Tab-separated table of C-alpha atoms and ligand atoms in Angstrom:
chain	number	residue	atom	x	y	z
A	1	MET	CA	-21.590	18.648	50.706
A	2	ARG	CA	-20.612	19.040	46.969
A	3	GLN	CA	-17.960	16.263	46.017
A	4	LYS	CA	-14.440	17.187	44.252
A	5	PRO	CA	-15.004	17.714	40.903
A	6	ILE	CA	-12.323	14.388	39.626
A	7	LEU	CA	-9.435	15.811	37.392
A	8	ALA	CA	-7.700	13.448	35.100
A	9	GLY	CA	-5.371	14.298	31.297
A	10	VAL	CA	-3.210	13.327	29.340
A	11	ILE	CA	0.424	13.286	29.905
A	12	GLY	CA	3.006	14.119	26.615
A	13	SER	CA	5.454	16.045	24.686
A	14	PRO	CA	3.816	17.814	22.300
A	15	VAL	CA	0.078	17.048	23.662
A	16	VAL	CA	-1.525	20.040	22.809
A	17	HIS	CA	-2.785	18.835	19.353
A	18	SER	CA	-5.009	15.668	21.473
A	19	LEU	CA	-8.235	15.252	20.299
A	20	SER	CA	-8.126	12.871	23.875
A	21	PRO	CA	-9.155	16.482	26.437
A	22	LEU	CA	-11.915	16.553	23.855
A	23	ILE	CA	-13.225	13.563	24.083
A	24	HIS	CA	-13.613	13.099	27.765
A	25	THR	CA	-14.928	16.317	27.787
A	26	ILE	CA	-17.576	15.407	25.753
A	27	TRP	CA	-18.361	12.315	27.716
A	28	ALA	CA	-18.351	13.529	31.120
A	29	HIS	CA	-20.899	16.075	29.708
A	30	ARG	CA	-23.334	13.396	28.477
A	31	ALA	CA	-23.172	11.460	31.901
A	32	GLN	CA	-23.274	15.047	33.721
A	33	ILE	CA	-19.961	14.496	35.826
A	34	ASP	CA	-18.037	16.925	37.605
A	35	GLY	CA	-14.519	16.705	35.649
A	36	TYR	CA	-11.445	17.881	34.250
A	37	TYR	CA	-9.668	15.961	31.815
A	38	MET	CA	-6.707	18.389	30.462
A	39	PRO	CA	-3.583	17.600	28.224
A	40	ILE	CA	-0.312	18.187	30.874
A	41	GLU	CA	2.856	19.003	28.513
A	42	ILE	CA	5.851	17.578	30.350
A	43	SER	CA	9.003	17.035	28.122
A	44	ALA	CA	11.235	15.694	30.377
A	45	SER	CA	13.198	12.834	31.195
A	46	TYR	CA	11.846	10.406	33.496
A	47	ASP	CA	13.032	11.898	36.607
A	48	GLY	CA	11.020	15.064	35.329
A	49	PHE	CA	7.869	12.750	34.519
A	50	ALA	CA	7.569	10.867	37.605
A	51	ARG	CA	7.876	14.152	39.657
A	52	ALA	CA	5.351	15.081	37.508
A	53	MET	CA	3.658	11.959	38.304
A	54	ASP	CA	3.748	12.499	41.731
A	55	ALA	CA	2.655	15.907	42.007
A	56	LEU	CA	-0.540	14.519	40.241
A	57	LYS	CA	-1.027	11.998	42.407
A	58	THR	CA	-0.274	14.327	45.345
A	59	ILE	CA	-3.389	17.162	43.556
A	60	GLY	CA	-5.709	13.772	43.460
A	61	PHE	CA	-5.445	13.242	39.863
A	62	ALA	CA	-8.015	9.804	39.395
A	63	GLY	CA	-5.156	8.999	36.525
A	64	VAL	CA	-3.549	10.103	33.012
A	65	ASN	CA	-3.295	8.911	29.679
A	66	VAL	CA	-0.001	8.529	28.592
A	67	THR	CA	1.638	9.510	24.779
A	68	LEU	CA	4.762	9.764	23.363
A	69	PRO	CA	7.507	10.065	24.631
A	70	HIS	CA	6.511	8.772	27.615
A	71	LYS	CA	4.842	5.482	26.802
A	72	GLU	CA	7.952	3.522	28.538
A	73	ASN	CA	8.520	6.163	31.597
A	74	ALA	CA	4.913	5.344	32.340
A	75	LEU	CA	5.704	1.569	33.189
A	76	ARG	CA	8.785	1.820	34.126
A	77	TYR	CA	6.615	4.352	36.877
A	78	SER	CA	3.788	2.067	37.688
A	79	ASP	CA	3.420	0.083	41.407
A	80	GLU	CA	1.783	-2.760	39.560
A	81	ALA	CA	1.069	-2.450	35.796
A	82	SER	CA	-0.983	-5.006	33.413
A	83	GLU	CA	-0.109	-8.412	31.317
A	84	LEU	CA	-0.644	-6.610	28.556
A	85	ALA	CA	1.577	-3.136	29.080
A	86	HIS	CA	3.977	-5.682	30.083
A	87	LYS	CA	3.696	-7.280	26.921
A	88	VAL	CA	4.247	-3.934	25.058
A	89	GLY	CA	6.243	-3.056	27.166
A	90	ALA	CA	5.069	0.457	27.501
A	91	ALA	CA	1.830	2.177	29.426
A	92	ASN	CA	-0.866	4.658	27.642
A	93	MET	CA	-2.808	4.693	31.280
A	94	LEU	CA	-1.611	5.377	34.355
A	95	THR	CA	-4.415	4.523	37.493
A	96	PHE	CA	-3.639	6.166	41.196
A	97	ALA	CA	-5.005	4.839	44.416
A	98	ASP	CA	-3.508	5.330	47.580
A	99	ASN	CA	-1.078	2.087	47.031
A	100	GLY	CA	0.449	3.132	43.926
A	101	ALA	CA	0.128	3.913	40.396
A	102	TYR	CA	-1.174	1.072	38.529
A	103	ALA	CA	-0.146	0.832	34.390
A	104	ASP	CA	-2.775	-0.512	31.617
A	105	ASN	CA	-2.021	-0.363	27.826
A	106	SER	CA	-5.564	0.749	26.534
A	107	ASP	CA	-3.682	0.863	22.649
A	108	VAL	CA	-4.063	-2.885	22.353
A	109	SER	CA	-7.567	-3.521	23.793
A	110	GLY	CA	-8.872	0.162	21.365
A	111	PHE	CA	-7.757	-1.310	18.467
A	112	GLU	CA	-9.043	-4.576	18.885
A	113	SER	CA	-12.562	-2.834	19.008
A	114	ALA	CA	-11.589	-0.695	16.839
A	115	VAL	CA	-11.583	-3.350	14.141
A	116	LYS	CA	-14.236	-5.381	15.867
A	117	SER	CA	-16.930	-2.316	15.399
A	118	ALA	CA	-15.690	-1.996	11.878
A	119	ALA	CA	-15.499	-5.836	10.256
A	120	ARG	CA	-18.791	-7.839	11.152
A	121	ASP	CA	-16.631	-11.275	9.648
A	122	LEU	CA	-13.012	-10.801	11.343
A	123	SER	CA	-11.680	-13.762	10.001
A	124	LEU	CA	-7.568	-13.582	10.692
A	125	LYS	CA	-6.564	-17.041	9.323
A	126	ARG	CA	-4.982	-14.936	6.135
A	127	PRO	CA	-1.701	-13.198	6.819
A	128	CYS	CA	-1.450	-9.670	8.710
A	129	LEU	CA	0.312	-6.859	7.363
A	130	VAL	CA	1.983	-4.513	10.139
A	131	LEU	CA	3.911	-1.461	8.540
A	132	GLY	CA	5.848	-0.016	10.615
A	133	ALA	CA	8.319	-1.103	13.782
A	134	GLY	CA	7.350	2.271	16.116
A	135	GLY	CA	5.895	2.286	19.560
A	136	ALA	CA	2.177	1.752	17.818
A	137	SER	CA	3.206	-1.273	15.997
A	138	ARG	CA	4.443	-2.910	19.010
A	139	ALA	CA	0.488	-2.332	20.354
A	140	ILE	CA	-1.038	-3.089	17.668
A	141	THR	CA	0.638	-6.805	17.259
A	142	VAL	CA	-0.042	-7.175	20.518
A	143	ALA	CA	-3.728	-6.791	19.161
A	144	LEU	CA	-3.646	-8.558	16.536
A	145	GLN	CA	-2.695	-11.574	18.523
A	146	ASN	CA	-5.283	-11.659	21.003
A	147	LEU	CA	-7.453	-11.550	17.942
A	148	GLY	CA	-6.145	-14.457	16.751
A	149	ALA	CA	-4.042	-13.817	14.332
A	150	LYS	CA	-0.819	-16.411	13.887
A	151	ASN	CA	0.140	-15.082	10.876
A	152	ILE	CA	2.160	-11.661	10.940
A	153	PHE	CA	4.161	-10.455	8.561
A	154	ILE	CA	6.258	-6.819	9.504
A	155	THR	CA	7.674	-4.251	7.539
A	156	ASN	CA	9.845	-1.640	8.126
A	157	ARG	CA	12.058	1.191	6.072
A	158	THR	CA	14.628	-0.242	9.390
A	159	GLU	CA	14.751	-3.336	8.799
A	160	GLU	CA	16.539	-3.749	12.138
A	161	LYS	CA	13.764	-2.852	14.294
A	162	ALA	CA	11.292	-5.282	12.292
A	163	ALA	CA	14.055	-7.974	13.035
A	164	VAL	CA	13.782	-6.328	16.990
A	165	LEU	CA	10.004	-6.837	16.974
A	166	ALA	CA	9.625	-10.110	14.985
A	167	GLU	CA	12.274	-11.915	17.600
A	168	ARG	CA	10.200	-10.326	20.006
A	169	PHE	CA	6.357	-10.649	19.256
A	170	GLY	CA	7.082	-14.334	16.662
A	171	LEU	CA	6.676	-12.238	13.543
A	172	LYS	CA	8.118	-12.520	9.654
A	173	THR	CA	9.659	-9.890	8.451
A	174	LEU	CA	8.945	-8.835	4.671
A	175	ALA	CA	11.742	-6.022	2.971
A	176	TRP	CA	10.192	-2.925	2.990
A	177	GLU	CA	10.579	-2.642	-0.886
A	178	LYS	CA	8.293	-5.659	-1.247
A	179	ARG	CA	5.399	-3.729	0.341
A	180	LYS	CA	3.172	-2.885	-2.343
A	181	ASP	CA	2.808	-7.341	-3.357
A	182	ALA	CA	2.612	-7.783	0.944
A	183	VAL	CA	-0.453	-5.438	1.200
A	184	GLU	CA	-1.606	-6.965	-2.464
A	185	SER	CA	-1.973	-10.346	-0.235
A	186	ALA	CA	-2.577	-10.020	2.918
A	187	GLY	CA	-6.167	-10.426	4.984
A	188	LEU	CA	-6.002	-7.365	7.161
A	189	VAL	CA	-2.986	-4.548	6.149
A	190	VAL	CA	-2.101	-1.759	9.126
A	191	ASN	CA	-0.084	1.227	8.961
A	192	THR	CA	1.776	2.061	11.683
A	193	THR	CA	3.723	4.948	10.550
A	194	SER	CA	3.509	8.230	9.937
A	195	LEU	CA	3.584	7.769	6.051
A	196	GLY	CA	0.274	9.324	4.375
A	197	MET	CA	0.380	11.691	7.020
A	198	ASN	CA	-0.422	15.770	5.739
A	199	GLY	CA	2.937	16.873	5.585
A	200	GLN	CA	4.494	13.586	5.562
A	201	PRO	CA	5.381	11.544	2.382
A	202	PRO	CA	2.621	9.179	1.106
A	203	LEU	CA	3.114	5.216	2.007
A	204	GLU	CA	3.456	4.686	-2.121
A	205	LEU	CA	1.264	2.164	-3.083
A	206	ASP	CA	0.631	3.252	-6.481
A	207	GLY	CA	-1.751	0.700	-7.755
A	208	ALA	CA	-2.076	-1.826	-5.114
A	209	LYS	CA	-4.787	-3.811	-4.917
A	210	ILE	CA	-6.294	-4.832	-1.836
A	211	LYS	CA	-7.772	-8.791	-1.085
A	212	PRO	CA	-11.998	-9.071	-1.033
A	213	ASN	CA	-12.886	-9.025	2.852
A	214	ALA	CA	-9.391	-7.964	3.898
A	215	ILE	CA	-9.771	-5.496	7.036
A	216	VAL	CA	-7.265	-2.205	5.927
A	217	ALA	CA	-7.208	-0.169	9.075
A	218	ASP	CA	-4.133	3.288	9.699
A	219	ILE	CA	-3.619	4.647	12.675
A	220	VAL	CA	-3.611	8.258	10.913
A	221	TYR	CA	-5.924	10.883	11.469
A	222	THR	CA	-4.951	14.026	9.495
A	223	PRO	CA	-6.292	13.099	6.735
A	224	LEU	CA	-9.192	11.205	8.123
A	225	GLU	CA	-9.098	8.835	5.084
A	226	THR	CA	-5.256	8.689	3.707
A	227	PRO	CA	-4.846	7.005	0.091
A	228	LEU	CA	-4.520	3.304	1.259
A	229	LEU	CA	-7.617	3.944	3.103
A	230	LYS	CA	-9.718	5.076	0.232
A	231	LEU	CA	-7.400	1.771	-2.233
A	232	ALA	CA	-9.554	0.182	0.308
A	233	ARG	CA	-12.723	1.935	0.449
A	234	ASP	CA	-12.374	1.871	-3.520
A	235	ALA	CA	-12.661	-1.809	-3.112
A	236	GLY	CA	-15.988	-2.082	-1.214
A	237	ASN	CA	-13.137	-3.302	2.015
A	238	ALA	CA	-13.679	-2.690	5.779
A	239	GLY	CA	-11.826	0.488	6.560
A	240	VAL	CA	-10.318	1.287	10.410
A	241	ASN	CA	-9.143	5.011	10.103
A	242	GLY	CA	-6.787	6.558	13.514
A	243	LEU	CA	-10.158	8.188	14.900
A	244	THR	CA	-11.625	5.066	15.780
A	245	MET	CA	-8.580	3.698	17.225
A	246	LEU	CA	-8.542	6.940	19.153
A	247	MET	CA	-11.842	7.481	20.689
A	248	HIS	CA	-11.530	3.606	21.421
A	249	GLN	CA	-8.445	3.961	23.073
A	250	ALA	CA	-10.224	6.303	25.054
A	251	ALA	CA	-12.959	4.380	26.044
A	252	PRO	CA	-10.892	2.830	29.528
A	253	GLY	CA	-9.631	5.661	30.801
A	254	PHE	CA	-12.671	7.678	30.754
A	255	ARG	CA	-14.942	4.604	32.779
A	256	ALA	CA	-12.189	4.015	34.707
A	257	TRP	CA	-11.629	7.722	36.195
A	258	PHE	CA	-14.515	9.182	35.758
A	259	GLY	CA	-17.183	5.695	36.582
A	260	GLY	CA	-19.111	6.547	33.044
A	261	GLU	CA	-20.375	5.226	30.182
A	262	ALA	CA	-18.048	5.799	27.023
A	263	GLU	CA	-19.153	5.337	24.020
A	264	ALA	CA	-17.486	5.501	20.553
A	265	ASP	CA	-20.485	6.452	18.058
A	266	ASP	CA	-21.440	8.411	15.182
A	267	SER	CA	-21.855	11.944	17.624
A	268	LEU	CA	-18.998	11.705	19.221
A	269	ARG	CA	-16.708	10.985	16.118
A	270	ALA	CA	-18.993	14.381	14.210
A	271	ALA	CA	-17.489	16.179	16.964
A	272	LEU	CA	-13.735	15.670	16.553
A	273	VAL	CA	-14.616	15.214	13.441
A	274	SER	CA	-15.408	19.310	13.349
A	275	GLU	CA	-12.281	20.283	15.970
A	276	LEU	CA	-10.324	18.772	12.844
A	277	GLU	CA	-11.567	20.734	10.128
A	278	ARG	CA	-11.907	23.353	12.634
A	279	ARG	CA	-7.957	23.360	12.788
A	280	ARG	CA	-7.310	23.108	9.182
A	281	ARG	CA	-9.141	26.569	8.600
B	1	ATR	P1	5.016	5.744	17.295
B	1	ATR	O1	4.920	6.025	18.066
B	1	ATR	O2	4.091	6.080	16.357
B	1	ATR	O3	4.917	4.155	16.010
B	1	ATR	P2	7.626	5.918	15.937
B	1	ATR	O4	8.289	5.075	16.785
B	1	ATR	O5	9.165	6.509	15.715
B	1	ATR	O6	6.120	6.156	16.416
B	1	ATR	O7	7.931	4.911	14.193
B	1	ATR	C1	7.269	6.131	13.486
B	1	ATR	C2	7.702	4.790	12.232
B	1	ATR	O8	7.006	5.197	10.909
B	1	ATR	C3	8.716	3.599	12.195
B	1	ATR	O9	8.193	2.615	11.649
B	1	ATR	C4	9.355	5.190	10.699
B	1	ATR	O10	10.410	4.093	10.274
B	1	ATR	P3	12.242	3.816	10.281
B	1	ATR	O11	11.918	3.104	11.713
B	1	ATR	O12	12.499	3.207	9.704
B	1	ATR	O13	12.190	4.575	11.439
B	1	ATR	C5	8.191	5.236	9.652
B	1	ATR	N1	8.362	6.543	9.299
B	1	ATR	C6	8.443	7.270	9.564
B	1	ATR	N2	9.122	7.981	8.493
B	1	ATR	C7	8.789	7.319	7.375
B	1	ATR	C8	9.446	7.682	6.321
B	1	ATR	N3	9.926	8.946	5.303
B	1	ATR	N4	9.391	6.591	5.390
B	1	ATR	C9	9.015	5.269	6.085
B	1	ATR	N5	8.182	5.072	6.985
B	1	ATR	C10	8.784	6.197	7.932
């Protein structure tokens, strides 16, 4: 008898622009796996989110990625969660099984593998600078600590939010006005804010220089090359863009739910870039 197709998806609001369905569809096609990965818009509160998860579990979904604004709800809903998800305080993956839902956080492992894929010589002995103190910042901070970074500075427009993260994860804070100097002295810089994204203000690092061999990462992927990443490229430094992070965070979900190979390679990147170009037209 023909087996039922595997079902998975991404939950969020707004979710219509998510590239995750395309990523999973390409991997499923490559591996000749019969499955569907769909965007599911849920804007409700925790109760609405929980009811939707119960329904997906009943229908037989293998699992879902969870994005804004539900990453904390995903952890709350789960019956069991990884150490990483607990540490970050949020989950972007829920895997459904007969005995409940398991939460994990592949934003952390995704950032780790994206950085490793970009930099051959990954030495995090020099200070790391995290710009921004929102949800993405938390996962990235945990990833940097997993990669061995000991000296992490965080800076954010709203200083109290940086102070909360600094307290929680053992980081040092820097005034937002000092970001240009901090970028110039860091061995790794990561922008976790929406600054530099199309339609948003720039990060304003005019005239800043990057240290030799510093790694620069930006969660933004529209545009693909943000002014911060251009600074890195002009100086000959390794850069990690938001698309690289997105592909790497998607891989654990695909492997868990569809059971196939999930390579974040150039051909996948090309397909995503061409989709972004199509949307821009
Ligand atoms: P995410 O989960 O993607 O990190 P978020 O939690 O809304 O999203 O966080 C957005 C980040 O971008 C925050 O660090 C935010 O700074 P504030 O905490 O001061 O709001 C930052 N950000 C957004 N717009 C900004 C702007 N115009 N100037 C400076 N920082 C900005």
